[in-house]
Short mmCIF file of N, CA and C in Angstrom, two decimals:
data_model
loop_
_atom_site.label_atom_id
_atom_site.label_comp_id
_atom_site.label_asym_id
_atom_site.label_seq_id
_atom_site.Cartn_x
_atom_site.Cartn_y
_atom_site.Cartn_z
N MET A 1 16.37 10.46 10.15
CA MET A 1 15.91 10.99 9.07
C MET A 1 15.19 9.76 8.78
N SER A 2 13.98 9.53 8.29
CA SER A 2 13.26 8.59 8.14
C SER A 2 13.89 7.61 6.85
N PHE A 3 14.09 8.72 5.94
CA PHE A 3 14.32 7.83 4.24
C PHE A 3 16.01 7.42 4.99
N ASP A 4 16.89 8.02 5.50
CA ASP A 4 18.28 7.34 5.67
C ASP A 4 17.85 5.80 6.96
N ARG A 5 17.00 5.81 7.61
CA ARG A 5 16.48 4.87 8.24
C ARG A 5 16.15 3.69 7.07
N LEU A 6 14.93 4.05 6.50
CA LEU A 6 14.35 3.15 5.42
C LEU A 6 15.33 2.58 4.39
N ALA A 7 16.66 3.67 4.15
CA ALA A 7 17.64 2.77 3.07
C ALA A 7 18.67 2.09 3.82
N GLN A 8 18.53 1.89 5.08
CA GLN A 8 19.52 1.64 5.57
C GLN A 8 19.17 -0.03 6.16
N ALA A 9 17.66 -0.03 6.48
CA ALA A 9 16.86 -1.26 6.36
C ALA A 9 16.73 -1.88 5.20
N LEU A 10 16.94 -1.38 3.84
CA LEU A 10 17.06 -2.25 2.61
C LEU A 10 18.27 -3.14 2.70
N ALA A 11 19.19 -2.43 3.05
CA ALA A 11 20.41 -3.09 3.17
C ALA A 11 20.76 -4.38 4.18
N GLN A 12 19.93 -4.54 4.74
CA GLN A 12 19.88 -5.49 6.17
C GLN A 12 19.67 -7.14 5.69
N PRO A 13 19.90 -8.20 6.47
CA PRO A 13 19.42 -9.12 6.14
C PRO A 13 18.02 -9.49 6.77
N GLY A 14 17.20 -10.44 6.29
CA GLY A 14 15.52 -10.78 6.78
C GLY A 14 14.79 -10.15 5.73
N GLN A 15 15.33 -9.96 4.64
CA GLN A 15 14.19 -9.42 3.55
C GLN A 15 13.01 -10.16 3.24
N PRO A 16 12.14 -9.93 2.49
CA PRO A 16 11.47 -8.11 2.81
C PRO A 16 10.77 -7.69 4.05
N GLU A 17 10.59 -9.01 5.01
CA GLU A 17 9.72 -8.55 6.14
C GLU A 17 10.72 -7.27 6.89
N VAL A 18 11.79 -6.91 7.02
CA VAL A 18 12.56 -6.27 7.47
C VAL A 18 12.01 -4.51 6.74
N ALA A 19 12.26 -4.64 5.76
CA ALA A 19 12.24 -3.46 4.79
C ALA A 19 10.59 -3.38 4.85
N LEU A 20 9.66 -3.88 4.73
CA LEU A 20 8.39 -3.85 5.04
C LEU A 20 7.95 -3.22 6.25
N LYS A 21 8.70 -3.34 7.48
CA LYS A 21 8.41 -2.82 8.29
C LYS A 21 8.86 -1.24 8.20
N ALA A 22 10.03 -1.00 7.85
CA ALA A 22 10.70 0.11 7.50
C ALA A 22 9.76 1.08 7.12
N ILE A 23 9.16 0.51 5.91
CA ILE A 23 8.23 1.36 4.64
C ILE A 23 7.12 1.82 5.73
N GLN A 24 7.20 0.94 6.40
CA GLN A 24 5.79 1.51 7.41
C GLN A 24 5.72 2.48 8.17
N ASN A 25 7.24 2.54 8.87
CA ASN A 25 7.64 3.20 10.06
C ASN A 25 7.96 4.79 9.22
N ALA A 26 8.50 4.68 7.88
CA ALA A 26 8.60 5.89 7.45
C ALA A 26 7.59 6.70 6.84
N CYS A 27 6.67 6.14 6.51
CA CYS A 27 5.40 6.38 6.04
C CYS A 27 4.66 7.04 7.50
N GLN A 28 4.15 6.01 8.54
CA GLN A 28 4.02 6.87 9.82
C GLN A 28 4.92 8.37 10.17
N GLU A 29 6.04 8.64 9.96
CA GLU A 29 6.97 9.69 10.62
C GLU A 29 6.70 10.21 9.62
N LEU A 30 6.03 10.49 8.41
CA LEU A 30 6.54 11.32 7.12
C LEU A 30 4.97 11.50 7.27
N ILE A 31 4.65 11.01 6.93
CA ILE A 31 2.97 11.42 6.64
C ILE A 31 2.18 10.67 7.50
N GLY A 32 2.08 9.93 8.25
CA GLY A 32 0.92 8.92 9.05
C GLY A 32 -0.58 8.41 8.63
N HIS A 33 -0.52 7.63 9.30
CA HIS A 33 -1.46 6.54 9.19
C HIS A 33 -2.03 5.99 10.85
N LYS A 34 -3.52 5.72 10.14
CA LYS A 34 -4.03 4.23 11.05
C LYS A 34 -3.82 3.49 11.29
N LEU A 35 -3.54 2.99 9.76
CA LEU A 35 -3.43 1.38 8.88
C LEU A 35 -2.84 2.13 8.13
N PHE A 36 -1.92 0.84 7.90
CA PHE A 36 -1.23 0.85 6.72
C PHE A 36 -1.36 -0.51 5.97
N THR A 37 -1.19 -0.65 4.60
CA THR A 37 -1.19 -2.23 4.02
C THR A 37 -0.14 -2.13 2.93
N ILE A 38 0.17 -3.34 2.75
CA ILE A 38 0.99 -3.41 0.96
C ILE A 38 -0.18 -4.36 0.36
N LEU A 39 -0.36 -4.21 -0.73
CA LEU A 39 -1.31 -4.99 -1.93
C LEU A 39 -0.28 -5.19 -2.85
N ILE A 40 -0.02 -6.73 -3.21
CA ILE A 40 1.00 -7.19 -4.21
C ILE A 40 0.07 -7.72 -5.29
N LEU A 41 0.25 -7.26 -6.93
CA LEU A 41 -0.46 -7.44 -7.61
C LEU A 41 0.19 -8.70 -8.62
N ASP A 42 -0.47 -9.54 -8.51
CA ASP A 42 0.41 -11.14 -9.72
C ASP A 42 -0.37 -10.82 -11.32
N HIS A 43 -0.24 -9.89 -11.97
CA HIS A 43 -0.61 -9.89 -12.86
C HIS A 43 -0.92 -11.01 -13.87
N ALA A 44 0.27 -11.89 -13.90
CA ALA A 44 0.44 -13.08 -14.95
C ALA A 44 -0.82 -14.06 -14.44
N ARG A 45 -1.35 -14.16 -13.22
CA ARG A 45 -2.52 -15.01 -12.27
C ARG A 45 -3.46 -14.06 -12.51
N GLY A 46 -3.57 -12.89 -12.60
CA GLY A 46 -4.56 -12.12 -12.04
C GLY A 46 -5.33 -11.64 -10.68
N LEU A 47 -4.52 -12.08 -10.18
CA LEU A 47 -4.51 -11.94 -8.38
C LEU A 47 -3.93 -11.20 -7.51
N ASN A 48 -4.36 -10.69 -6.45
CA ASN A 48 -3.88 -9.68 -5.99
C ASN A 48 -3.70 -10.45 -4.48
N SER A 49 -2.46 -9.80 -3.35
CA SER A 49 -2.94 -10.09 -2.14
C SER A 49 -2.85 -8.77 -0.96
N ARG A 50 -3.14 -8.67 0.06
CA ARG A 50 -2.82 -8.22 0.92
C ARG A 50 -1.78 -8.79 1.72
N PHE A 51 -0.19 -8.16 1.65
CA PHE A 51 0.94 -8.79 1.75
C PHE A 51 1.58 -8.89 3.32
N TYR A 52 1.11 -7.24 3.57
CA TYR A 52 1.31 -6.68 4.71
C TYR A 52 0.39 -6.08 5.46
N THR A 53 0.56 -6.14 6.63
CA THR A 53 -0.73 -4.83 7.16
C THR A 53 0.04 -4.64 8.26
N SER A 54 -0.45 -3.19 8.83
CA SER A 54 -0.12 -2.82 10.33
C SER A 54 -0.90 -3.26 11.44
N HIS A 55 -1.81 -4.04 11.37
CA HIS A 55 -2.72 -4.65 12.63
C HIS A 55 -3.48 -5.84 11.87
N PRO A 56 -2.36 -6.74 12.18
CA PRO A 56 -2.35 -8.23 11.61
C PRO A 56 -3.75 -9.10 12.09
N ALA A 57 -4.08 -8.12 13.61
CA ALA A 57 -4.99 -9.31 14.06
C ALA A 57 -6.95 -8.64 13.76
N GLU A 58 -6.24 -7.49 13.75
CA GLU A 58 -7.96 -6.89 13.64
C GLU A 58 -8.13 -6.42 11.95
N TYR A 59 -6.40 -6.24 11.21
CA TYR A 59 -6.98 -6.66 9.65
C TYR A 59 -5.88 -6.81 8.74
N PRO A 60 -5.79 -8.29 9.00
CA PRO A 60 -5.21 -9.74 8.79
C PRO A 60 -4.55 -9.62 6.99
N VAL A 61 -3.50 -10.33 7.02
CA VAL A 61 -2.71 -10.22 5.27
C VAL A 61 -4.08 -11.61 4.99
N GLY A 62 -3.78 -11.49 3.66
CA GLY A 62 -4.91 -12.71 3.31
C GLY A 62 -4.80 -13.14 2.17
N GLY A 63 -5.59 -14.07 1.70
CA GLY A 63 -5.31 -14.99 0.52
C GLY A 63 -5.17 -14.30 -0.32
N PHE A 64 -5.45 -14.69 -2.17
CA PHE A 64 -5.61 -13.87 -3.28
C PHE A 64 -6.94 -13.92 -3.57
N LYS A 65 -6.79 -12.79 -4.56
CA LYS A 65 -8.37 -12.02 -4.57
C LYS A 65 -8.35 -11.70 -6.33
N PRO A 66 -9.16 -12.32 -6.70
CA PRO A 66 -8.92 -11.90 -8.49
C PRO A 66 -8.68 -10.29 -8.28
N ILE A 67 -8.17 -9.73 -9.68
CA ILE A 67 -7.91 -8.35 -9.79
C ILE A 67 -8.97 -8.28 -10.85
N ASP A 68 -9.90 -6.88 -10.30
CA ASP A 68 -11.05 -6.65 -11.27
C ASP A 68 -10.59 -5.47 -11.86
N PRO A 69 -10.71 -5.65 -13.22
CA PRO A 69 -10.37 -4.52 -14.18
C PRO A 69 -11.34 -3.06 -14.16
N THR A 70 -12.02 -3.57 -13.53
CA THR A 70 -13.53 -2.70 -14.07
C THR A 70 -13.49 -1.55 -13.05
N ARG A 71 -12.78 -1.79 -11.41
CA ARG A 71 -12.81 -1.20 -10.70
C ARG A 71 -11.97 -0.04 -10.85
N GLU A 72 -12.56 1.09 -9.85
CA GLU A 72 -11.84 2.48 -10.10
C GLU A 72 -10.15 2.22 -9.28
N PHE A 73 -10.09 1.32 -8.40
CA PHE A 73 -8.50 1.13 -7.78
C PHE A 73 -7.55 0.59 -9.13
N TYR A 74 -8.03 -0.31 -10.03
CA TYR A 74 -7.75 -0.59 -11.11
C TYR A 74 -7.18 0.11 -11.91
N GLU A 75 -8.31 1.30 -12.63
CA GLU A 75 -7.95 2.41 -13.47
C GLU A 75 -7.06 3.28 -12.86
N ILE A 76 -7.09 3.75 -11.80
CA ILE A 76 -6.64 4.70 -11.24
C ILE A 76 -4.95 4.16 -10.66
N VAL A 77 -4.89 3.49 -10.17
CA VAL A 77 -3.61 2.89 -9.43
C VAL A 77 -2.70 2.15 -10.59
N VAL A 78 -3.79 0.86 -10.67
CA VAL A 78 -3.17 -0.17 -11.70
C VAL A 78 -2.20 0.61 -13.21
N ASN A 79 -3.75 0.96 -13.63
CA ASN A 79 -3.27 1.52 -15.11
C ASN A 79 -2.83 2.87 -15.18
N GLN A 80 -3.26 3.73 -14.70
CA GLN A 80 -3.08 5.45 -14.41
C GLN A 80 -1.25 5.00 -13.83
N GLY A 81 -1.47 4.52 -12.53
CA GLY A 81 -0.20 4.49 -11.96
C GLY A 81 -0.04 5.97 -11.53
N GLU A 82 -1.35 6.33 -10.64
CA GLU A 82 -1.47 7.59 -10.18
C GLU A 82 -2.29 7.24 -8.67
N PRO A 83 -2.06 8.10 -7.66
CA PRO A 83 -2.38 8.01 -6.72
C PRO A 83 -4.19 7.94 -6.42
N ARG A 84 -4.79 6.94 -5.47
CA ARG A 84 -5.97 7.57 -5.11
C ARG A 84 -6.39 7.75 -4.12
N TYR A 85 -6.91 9.15 -4.07
CA TYR A 85 -7.75 9.57 -2.50
C TYR A 85 -8.86 9.48 -2.25
N LEU A 86 -9.01 8.69 -1.37
CA LEU A 86 -10.41 8.26 -0.55
C LEU A 86 -10.61 9.31 0.99
N ARG A 87 -11.26 10.16 0.40
CA ARG A 87 -11.34 11.72 1.67
C ARG A 87 -12.55 11.19 2.56
N ASP A 88 -13.51 10.34 2.62
CA ASP A 88 -14.11 10.55 3.70
C ASP A 88 -14.92 8.89 3.85
N ARG A 89 -15.99 9.10 4.75
CA ARG A 89 -16.38 7.94 5.26
C ARG A 89 -17.09 7.29 4.41
N GLU A 90 -17.83 7.99 3.32
CA GLU A 90 -19.08 7.50 2.53
C GLU A 90 -17.93 6.76 1.09
N THR A 91 -16.78 7.58 1.01
CA THR A 91 -15.92 6.62 0.05
C THR A 91 -15.33 5.81 0.18
N ILE A 92 -15.24 5.22 1.61
CA ILE A 92 -14.17 4.19 2.44
C ILE A 92 -15.51 2.89 2.06
N ILE A 93 -16.88 3.61 2.59
CA ILE A 93 -17.86 2.56 2.30
C ILE A 93 -18.06 1.92 1.32
N ARG A 94 -17.84 2.56 0.46
CA ARG A 94 -18.44 2.48 -1.24
C ARG A 94 -17.33 1.77 -1.89
N THR A 95 -16.01 2.07 -1.73
CA THR A 95 -14.72 1.51 -2.18
C THR A 95 -14.54 -0.05 -1.41
N PHE A 96 -14.39 -0.12 -0.43
CA PHE A 96 -13.88 -1.39 0.15
C PHE A 96 -15.37 -2.49 0.81
N PRO A 97 -15.18 -3.45 0.68
CA PRO A 97 -16.70 -4.32 1.06
C PRO A 97 -16.13 -4.89 2.83
N ASP A 98 -14.74 -4.60 3.10
CA ASP A 98 -14.36 -5.02 4.29
C ASP A 98 -14.55 -3.73 5.35
N HIS A 99 -15.12 -2.77 4.70
CA HIS A 99 -15.06 -1.56 5.45
C HIS A 99 -15.55 -1.23 7.02
N PRO A 100 -16.26 -1.98 7.49
CA PRO A 100 -16.67 -2.24 8.77
C PRO A 100 -15.17 -2.60 9.66
N ALA A 101 -14.37 -3.21 9.39
CA ALA A 101 -13.05 -3.31 9.96
C ALA A 101 -12.20 -2.33 9.90
N ILE A 102 -12.09 -1.35 8.40
CA ILE A 102 -11.32 -0.24 8.52
C ILE A 102 -12.14 0.93 9.62
N LEU A 103 -13.43 0.81 9.44
CA LEU A 103 -14.12 1.79 10.22
C LEU A 103 -14.25 1.50 11.38
N GLY A 104 -13.82 0.62 11.84
CA GLY A 104 -13.90 0.21 13.50
C GLY A 104 -12.31 0.76 14.15
N LEU A 105 -11.32 1.16 12.64
CA LEU A 105 -9.82 1.11 13.41
C LEU A 105 -9.84 2.81 13.08
N GLY A 106 -10.91 3.65 13.46
CA GLY A 106 -11.09 4.64 13.11
C GLY A 106 -10.96 5.46 11.55
N CYS A 107 -10.34 4.83 10.91
CA CYS A 107 -10.27 5.27 9.61
C CYS A 107 -11.11 5.72 8.58
N GLU A 108 -11.36 6.45 8.09
CA GLU A 108 -12.13 7.30 7.27
C GLU A 108 -11.83 8.25 5.99
N SER A 109 -10.47 7.69 5.99
CA SER A 109 -9.78 8.61 4.59
C SER A 109 -8.44 7.44 4.21
N GLY A 110 -8.19 7.68 3.01
CA GLY A 110 -6.91 6.14 2.62
C GLY A 110 -6.30 7.04 1.40
N VAL A 111 -5.25 6.64 1.20
CA VAL A 111 -4.44 6.82 -0.29
C VAL A 111 -3.66 5.64 -0.50
N ASN A 112 -4.18 5.05 -1.58
CA ASN A 112 -3.17 3.98 -2.50
C ASN A 112 -2.22 4.54 -3.16
N MET A 113 -0.95 4.19 -2.86
CA MET A 113 -0.16 4.77 -3.80
C MET A 113 0.65 3.47 -4.33
N PRO A 114 0.79 3.53 -5.75
CA PRO A 114 1.39 2.97 -6.62
C PRO A 114 2.85 2.72 -6.56
N VAL A 115 3.29 1.50 -6.69
CA VAL A 115 4.51 1.05 -6.83
C VAL A 115 4.73 0.55 -7.94
N ARG A 116 5.86 1.44 -8.71
CA ARG A 116 5.72 0.88 -9.97
C ARG A 116 7.13 0.81 -10.52
N TRP A 117 7.36 -0.16 -11.23
CA TRP A 117 8.97 -0.51 -11.93
C TRP A 117 8.81 -0.36 -13.76
N ASN A 118 9.25 0.08 -14.22
CA ASN A 118 9.48 -0.41 -15.61
C ASN A 118 7.82 -0.23 -15.98
N GLY A 119 7.36 0.57 -15.82
CA GLY A 119 6.38 1.08 -16.70
C GLY A 119 4.66 0.18 -16.14
N ARG A 120 5.39 -0.54 -15.00
CA ARG A 120 4.15 -1.48 -14.28
C ARG A 120 4.01 -1.14 -12.85
N THR A 121 2.58 -1.70 -12.61
CA THR A 121 2.56 -1.64 -11.52
C THR A 121 2.56 -2.59 -10.49
N LEU A 122 3.52 -2.58 -9.60
CA LEU A 122 3.78 -3.73 -8.81
C LEU A 122 2.67 -4.11 -7.67
N GLY A 123 2.10 -3.30 -7.13
CA GLY A 123 1.47 -3.37 -6.39
C GLY A 123 1.01 -1.45 -5.46
N SER A 124 0.70 -1.24 -4.00
CA SER A 124 0.23 -0.24 -3.66
C SER A 124 0.91 -0.39 -2.14
N LEU A 125 1.20 0.61 -1.78
CA LEU A 125 1.02 1.02 -0.44
C LEU A 125 -0.06 1.98 0.13
N ASN A 126 -0.91 1.47 0.95
CA ASN A 126 -2.06 1.64 1.31
C ASN A 126 -2.08 2.71 2.45
N LEU A 127 -2.59 3.79 2.77
CA LEU A 127 -2.54 4.17 4.24
C LEU A 127 -4.11 4.79 4.42
N LEU A 128 -4.29 4.46 5.61
CA LEU A 128 -5.89 5.34 6.26
C LEU A 128 -5.57 5.76 7.16
N HIS A 129 -6.30 6.89 7.51
CA HIS A 129 -6.48 7.41 8.74
C HIS A 129 -7.74 8.49 8.86
N GLU A 130 -8.24 9.17 9.69
CA GLU A 130 -9.30 10.05 10.01
C GLU A 130 -9.57 10.55 8.65
N ALA A 131 -11.15 11.32 8.83
CA ALA A 131 -11.50 11.71 7.46
C ALA A 131 -10.59 13.14 7.11
N GLY A 132 -10.60 12.87 5.66
CA GLY A 132 -10.14 14.26 5.40
C GLY A 132 -8.49 14.33 5.37
N TYR A 133 -7.99 13.33 5.76
CA TYR A 133 -6.39 13.33 5.95
C TYR A 133 -5.51 13.46 4.48
N TYR A 134 -5.73 12.67 3.71
CA TYR A 134 -5.02 12.87 2.61
C TYR A 134 -4.92 13.36 1.69
N GLY A 135 -3.90 14.25 1.14
CA GLY A 135 -4.80 14.75 -0.31
C GLY A 135 -3.04 15.10 -1.29
N PRO A 136 -3.03 15.72 -2.31
CA PRO A 136 -2.16 15.74 -2.94
C PRO A 136 -0.83 16.35 -2.34
N GLN A 137 -0.86 17.37 -1.28
CA GLN A 137 0.62 17.83 -0.67
C GLN A 137 1.26 16.22 0.07
N HIS A 138 0.64 15.22 -0.21
CA HIS A 138 1.50 14.06 0.26
C HIS A 138 2.05 13.21 -0.68
N ARG A 139 1.72 13.93 -2.04
CA ARG A 139 2.41 12.80 -2.87
C ARG A 139 3.83 13.07 -3.11
N PRO A 140 4.58 14.33 -3.01
CA PRO A 140 6.13 13.85 -3.01
C PRO A 140 6.37 13.04 -2.16
N VAL A 141 6.28 12.91 -1.08
CA VAL A 141 6.74 12.25 -0.15
C VAL A 141 6.44 10.45 -0.50
N LEU A 142 5.14 10.59 -0.85
CA LEU A 142 4.83 8.87 -1.55
C LEU A 142 5.49 9.00 -2.55
N ASN A 143 5.74 9.35 -3.41
CA ASN A 143 6.37 9.21 -4.65
C ASN A 143 8.08 8.71 -4.51
N VAL A 144 8.47 9.07 -3.25
CA VAL A 144 10.26 8.91 -2.61
C VAL A 144 9.66 7.61 -1.96
N LEU A 145 8.74 7.04 -1.32
CA LEU A 145 8.43 6.15 -0.13
C LEU A 145 7.91 4.99 -1.26
N ALA A 146 7.74 5.37 -2.55
CA ALA A 146 6.62 4.08 -3.41
C ALA A 146 8.42 4.07 -3.89
N GLY A 147 9.11 4.82 -4.31
CA GLY A 147 10.33 4.35 -5.37
C GLY A 147 11.31 3.52 -3.67
N LEU A 148 11.30 3.74 -2.73
CA LEU A 148 12.32 3.15 -2.60
C LEU A 148 11.17 1.72 -2.01
N SER A 149 10.10 1.76 -2.61
CA SER A 149 9.20 0.36 -2.03
C SER A 149 9.76 -0.59 -3.40
N ILE A 150 9.97 -0.23 -4.47
CA ILE A 150 10.35 -1.36 -5.33
C ILE A 150 11.23 -2.75 -5.19
N ALA A 151 12.57 -2.45 -4.89
CA ALA A 151 13.06 -3.78 -4.41
C ALA A 151 12.69 -4.83 -3.36
N PRO A 152 11.69 -4.26 -2.39
CA PRO A 152 11.04 -5.62 -1.62
C PRO A 152 9.81 -5.81 -2.43
N PHE A 153 9.16 -4.85 -3.12
CA PHE A 153 8.05 -5.36 -4.08
C PHE A 153 8.49 -6.66 -5.12
N LEU A 154 9.60 -6.06 -5.38
CA LEU A 154 10.15 -7.32 -6.60
C LEU A 154 10.45 -8.55 -5.99
N SER A 155 11.16 -8.75 -5.04
CA SER A 155 11.53 -9.64 -4.12
C SER A 155 10.58 -10.84 -3.73
N ILE A 156 9.12 -9.96 -3.10
CA ILE A 156 7.95 -11.00 -2.90
C ILE A 156 7.25 -11.30 -4.53
N ILE A 157 7.51 -10.69 -5.65
CA ILE A 157 6.98 -11.10 -6.59
C ILE A 157 7.81 -12.35 -6.61
N GLU A 158 8.85 -12.20 -6.89
CA GLU A 158 9.57 -13.24 -7.28
C GLU A 158 9.83 -14.34 -6.74
N SER A 159 9.77 -14.56 -5.23
CA SER A 159 9.02 -15.45 -4.52
C SER A 159 7.99 -16.00 -4.61
N GLN A 160 7.20 -15.40 -5.04
CA GLN A 160 5.90 -15.75 -5.20
C GLN A 160 5.85 -16.84 -6.90
N ILE A 161 6.66 -16.15 -7.70
CA ILE A 161 6.55 -16.71 -8.84
C ILE A 161 7.52 -18.20 -8.75
N ALA A 162 8.79 -18.21 -7.54
CA ALA A 162 9.22 -19.46 -7.20
C ALA A 162 8.66 -20.90 -6.71
#
């Protein structure tokens, strides 16, 4: 069972990398993805960062970018704490400035799942796949995976502040 392996990984040394790989694996086994990334928010500095990716060569982790509170992602995922479903190619193109890289991996749909702690969004789990793949039917599993992601996210945020 993926949840069991993920829970065991959270207890291992080598954090947060061990946990992030286990989160990716659990997302793959339980939901499926062609591309998986983790976005971390730095509210104090108004920045976000792609901290983890399943495809480091094609879609690498990056530096910090300003948080844009006018974007749909910010309103739905950060403010409301709700998942955002991107259902088709047109939505991917409209949403992501780096859509050529995403489309190049065969990804035409996605879901941004907030990871929240104490009423605040820490970041998101981002899964991308073929067109029409994600929907509300994935929410129960995503809720559990996001909850199991809180400790690694807090560890990352703490290390960025230090």
